[in-house]
XYZ file of C-alpha atoms in Angstrom:
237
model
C 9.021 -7.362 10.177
C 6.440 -9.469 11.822
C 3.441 -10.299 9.812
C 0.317 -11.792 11.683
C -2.775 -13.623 9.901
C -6.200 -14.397 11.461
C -9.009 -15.498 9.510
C -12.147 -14.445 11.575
C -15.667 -15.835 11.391
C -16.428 -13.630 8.727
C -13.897 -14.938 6.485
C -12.349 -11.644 6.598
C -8.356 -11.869 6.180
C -6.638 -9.330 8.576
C -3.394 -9.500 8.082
C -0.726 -7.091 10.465
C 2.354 -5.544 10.137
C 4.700 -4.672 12.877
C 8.710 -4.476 12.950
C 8.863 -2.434 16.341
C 9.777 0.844 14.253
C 8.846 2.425 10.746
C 7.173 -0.476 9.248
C 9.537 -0.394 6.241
C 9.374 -2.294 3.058
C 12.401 -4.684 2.127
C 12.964 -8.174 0.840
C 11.485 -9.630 4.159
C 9.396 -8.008 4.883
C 7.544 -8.134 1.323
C 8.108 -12.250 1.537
C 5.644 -12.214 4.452
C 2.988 -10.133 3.028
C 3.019 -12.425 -0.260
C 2.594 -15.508 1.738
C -0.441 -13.898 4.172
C -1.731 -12.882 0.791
C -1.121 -16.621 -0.689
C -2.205 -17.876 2.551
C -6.083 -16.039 1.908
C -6.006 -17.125 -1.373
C -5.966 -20.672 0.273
C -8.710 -20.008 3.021
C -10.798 -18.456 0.221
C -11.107 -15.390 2.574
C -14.043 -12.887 1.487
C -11.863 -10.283 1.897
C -8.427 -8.820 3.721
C -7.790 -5.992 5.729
C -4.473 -4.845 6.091
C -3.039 -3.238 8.733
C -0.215 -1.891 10.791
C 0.343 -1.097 14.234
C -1.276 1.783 16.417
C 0.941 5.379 15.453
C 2.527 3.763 11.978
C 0.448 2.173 9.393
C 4.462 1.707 6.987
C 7.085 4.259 6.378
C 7.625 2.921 3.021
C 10.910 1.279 0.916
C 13.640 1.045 3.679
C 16.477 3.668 3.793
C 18.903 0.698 4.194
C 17.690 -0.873 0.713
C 18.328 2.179 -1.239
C 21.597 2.834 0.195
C 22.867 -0.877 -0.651
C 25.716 -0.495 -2.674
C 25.381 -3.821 -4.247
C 23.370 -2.894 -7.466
C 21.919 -6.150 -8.493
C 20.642 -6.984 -5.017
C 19.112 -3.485 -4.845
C 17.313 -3.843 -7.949
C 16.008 -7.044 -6.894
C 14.662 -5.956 -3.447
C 13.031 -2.959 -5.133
C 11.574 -5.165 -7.974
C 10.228 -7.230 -5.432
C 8.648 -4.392 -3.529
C 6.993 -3.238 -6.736
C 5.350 -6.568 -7.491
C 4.572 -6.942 -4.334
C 2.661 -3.341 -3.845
C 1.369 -4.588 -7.624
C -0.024 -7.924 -6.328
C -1.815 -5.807 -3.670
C -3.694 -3.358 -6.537
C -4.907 -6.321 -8.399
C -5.858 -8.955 -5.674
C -8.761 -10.639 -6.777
C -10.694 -10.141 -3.298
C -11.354 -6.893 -1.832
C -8.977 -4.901 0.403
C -9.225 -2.523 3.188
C -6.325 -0.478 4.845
C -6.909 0.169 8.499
C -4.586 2.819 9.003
C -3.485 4.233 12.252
C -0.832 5.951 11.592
C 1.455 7.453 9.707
C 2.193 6.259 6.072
C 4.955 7.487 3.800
C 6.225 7.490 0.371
C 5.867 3.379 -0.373
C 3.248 3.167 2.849
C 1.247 5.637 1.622
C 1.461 3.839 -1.984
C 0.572 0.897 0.088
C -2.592 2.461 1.662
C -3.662 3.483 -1.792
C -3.021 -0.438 -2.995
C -5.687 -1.612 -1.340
C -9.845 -0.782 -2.283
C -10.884 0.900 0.875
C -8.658 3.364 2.873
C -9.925 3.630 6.340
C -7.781 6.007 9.172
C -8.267 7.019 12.478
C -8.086 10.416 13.614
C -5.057 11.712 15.299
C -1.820 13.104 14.364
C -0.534 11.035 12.085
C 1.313 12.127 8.224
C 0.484 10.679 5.120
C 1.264 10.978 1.717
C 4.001 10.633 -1.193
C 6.862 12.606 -0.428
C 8.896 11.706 -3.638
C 9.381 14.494 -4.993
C 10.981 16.502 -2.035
C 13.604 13.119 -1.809
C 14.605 14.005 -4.924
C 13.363 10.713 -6.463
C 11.504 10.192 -9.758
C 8.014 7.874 -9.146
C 8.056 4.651 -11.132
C 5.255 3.612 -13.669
C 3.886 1.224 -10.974
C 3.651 3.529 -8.013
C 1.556 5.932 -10.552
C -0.676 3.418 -11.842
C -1.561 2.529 -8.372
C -1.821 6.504 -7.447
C -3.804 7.758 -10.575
C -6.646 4.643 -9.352
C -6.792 6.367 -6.318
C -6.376 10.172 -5.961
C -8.886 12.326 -8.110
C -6.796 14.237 -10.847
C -7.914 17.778 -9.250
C -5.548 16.709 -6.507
C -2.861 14.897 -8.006
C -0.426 17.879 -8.450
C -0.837 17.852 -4.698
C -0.206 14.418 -3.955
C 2.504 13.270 -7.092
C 4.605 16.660 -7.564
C 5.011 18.300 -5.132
C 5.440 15.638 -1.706
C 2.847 17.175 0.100
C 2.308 15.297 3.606
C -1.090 15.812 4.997
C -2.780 14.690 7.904
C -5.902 11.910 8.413
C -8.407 14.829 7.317
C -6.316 16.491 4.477
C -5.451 12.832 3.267
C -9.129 12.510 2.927
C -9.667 15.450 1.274
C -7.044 14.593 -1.804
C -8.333 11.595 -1.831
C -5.736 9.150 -0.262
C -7.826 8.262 2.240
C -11.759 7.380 2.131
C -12.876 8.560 5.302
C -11.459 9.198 8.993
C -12.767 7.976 11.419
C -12.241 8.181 15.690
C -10.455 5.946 17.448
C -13.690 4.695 18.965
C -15.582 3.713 16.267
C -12.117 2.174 13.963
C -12.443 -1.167 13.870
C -16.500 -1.087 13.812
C -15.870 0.771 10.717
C -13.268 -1.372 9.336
C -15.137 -4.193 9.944
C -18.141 -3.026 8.441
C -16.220 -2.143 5.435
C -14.884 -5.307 5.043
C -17.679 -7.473 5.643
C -19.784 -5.164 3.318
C -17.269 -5.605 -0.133
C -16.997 -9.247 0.959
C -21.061 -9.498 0.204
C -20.219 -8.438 -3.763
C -20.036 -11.617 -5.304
C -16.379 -12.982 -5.996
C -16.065 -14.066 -9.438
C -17.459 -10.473 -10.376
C -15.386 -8.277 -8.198
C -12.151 -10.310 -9.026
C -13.164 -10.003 -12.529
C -14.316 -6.261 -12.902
C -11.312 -5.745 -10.690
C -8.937 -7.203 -13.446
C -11.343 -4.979 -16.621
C -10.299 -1.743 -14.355
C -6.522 -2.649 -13.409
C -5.001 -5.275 -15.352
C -3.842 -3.935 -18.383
C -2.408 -0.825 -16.431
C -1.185 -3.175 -13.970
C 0.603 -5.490 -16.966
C 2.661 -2.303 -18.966
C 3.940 -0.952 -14.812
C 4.793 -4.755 -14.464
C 6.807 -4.857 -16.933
C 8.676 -1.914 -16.701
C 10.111 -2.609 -13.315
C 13.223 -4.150 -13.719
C 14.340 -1.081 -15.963
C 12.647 1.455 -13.739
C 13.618 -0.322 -10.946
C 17.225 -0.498 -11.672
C 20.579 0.715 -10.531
C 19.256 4.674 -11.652
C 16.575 4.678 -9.179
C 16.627 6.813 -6.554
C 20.211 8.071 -7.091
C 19.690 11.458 -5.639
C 17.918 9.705 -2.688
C 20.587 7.257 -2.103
C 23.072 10.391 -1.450
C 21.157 12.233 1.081
């Protein structure tokens, strides 16, 4: 997967992902997003907006990773997926996904990562199909969920796989607000530029009071969540 960074005069972050396909999550891929991530950290960018391509925002963990039949290289990939969605959820600067298009399972995990959840309008899926892949969600993909979706809808969202479009995504939560192609990057921009005016130390810092702890216990259960178990049924399909 490519991953582009531009810094813009706002010291906004945006930071874009684009493999030609699905957008999937591997070893790679995750690598790239770390460093962008590292590389704001080092410009002192205000804030990030991530993003993928127009029609496919990320179709989550890649097929190919779950079928690897080498176990401990599995794991690995998938334990570095999960502290890489992780270091997403608990950056210290605000986060916006711009997304304009679909996102799946892991991308739609993604989405929910970051602090604002912006989509265009169009007809696009999104959600966490999980359940209907016959795979068991681990401790850090609900942490990052249960910050995000209200728990009226979560039945919806975390049992049973539902896939819903922008407006429905909105509705359960997964998104904040749709908005037309038209008027997208205005309102990502304005979203950005508007969490980048809370001061730092105290967003970083209330950030950490609301996530860290949670974040800490999911971190640590990874490598035996994330193991040579997961996803079995998945893997066979």
């Amino acid at each position: 997967m490519t991953v582009t960074y531009q810094l813009d005069g706002a010291g906004v972050a945006r930071v874009r992902m684009d493999d030609g396909k699905a957008n999937v999550l591997g070893d790679a891929s995750c690598t790239r997003l770390r460093e962008a991530m590292a590389r704001a950290a080092e410009d002192r960018a205000a804030a990030l907006v991530l993003e993928g391509r127009d029609g496919m925002f990320s179709g989550g963990i890649d097929r190919e990773v779950l079928r690897d039949d080498d176990a401990v290289r599995r794991a690995a990939t998938l334990a570095h997926i999960a502290h890489t969605l992780l270091a997403v959820w608990t950056a210290p600067i605000p986060t916006v996904a711009a997304v304009t298009g679909h996102a799946i399972a892991g991308g739609a995990i993604l989405a929910m990562a970051c602090d604002r959840r912006i989509g265009v309008g169009g007809s696009f899926k999104l959600g966490v199909n999980e359940s209907m892949l016959g795979m068991v969600l681990p401790t850090w993909a609900m942490a990052i969920i249960e910050g995000t979706v209200p728990t009226a809808h979560r039945t919806e969202v975390m049992l049973m796989g539902c896939l819903f479009d922008p407006a429905g995504a909105a509705r359960v939560g997964i998104l904040d607000e749709v908005v037309a192609a038209d008027g997208f990057d205005d309102a990502v921009r304005e979203a950005a530029t508007g969490l980048a005016e809370v001061p730092t130390r105290a967003y970083a810092g209330n950030k950490r009071m609301l996530r860290g702890a949670r974040a800490e216990v999911a971190a640590a259960l990874v490598a035996a969540e994330m193991g040579p178990g997961f996803a079995k049924d998945a893997r066979t399909r």
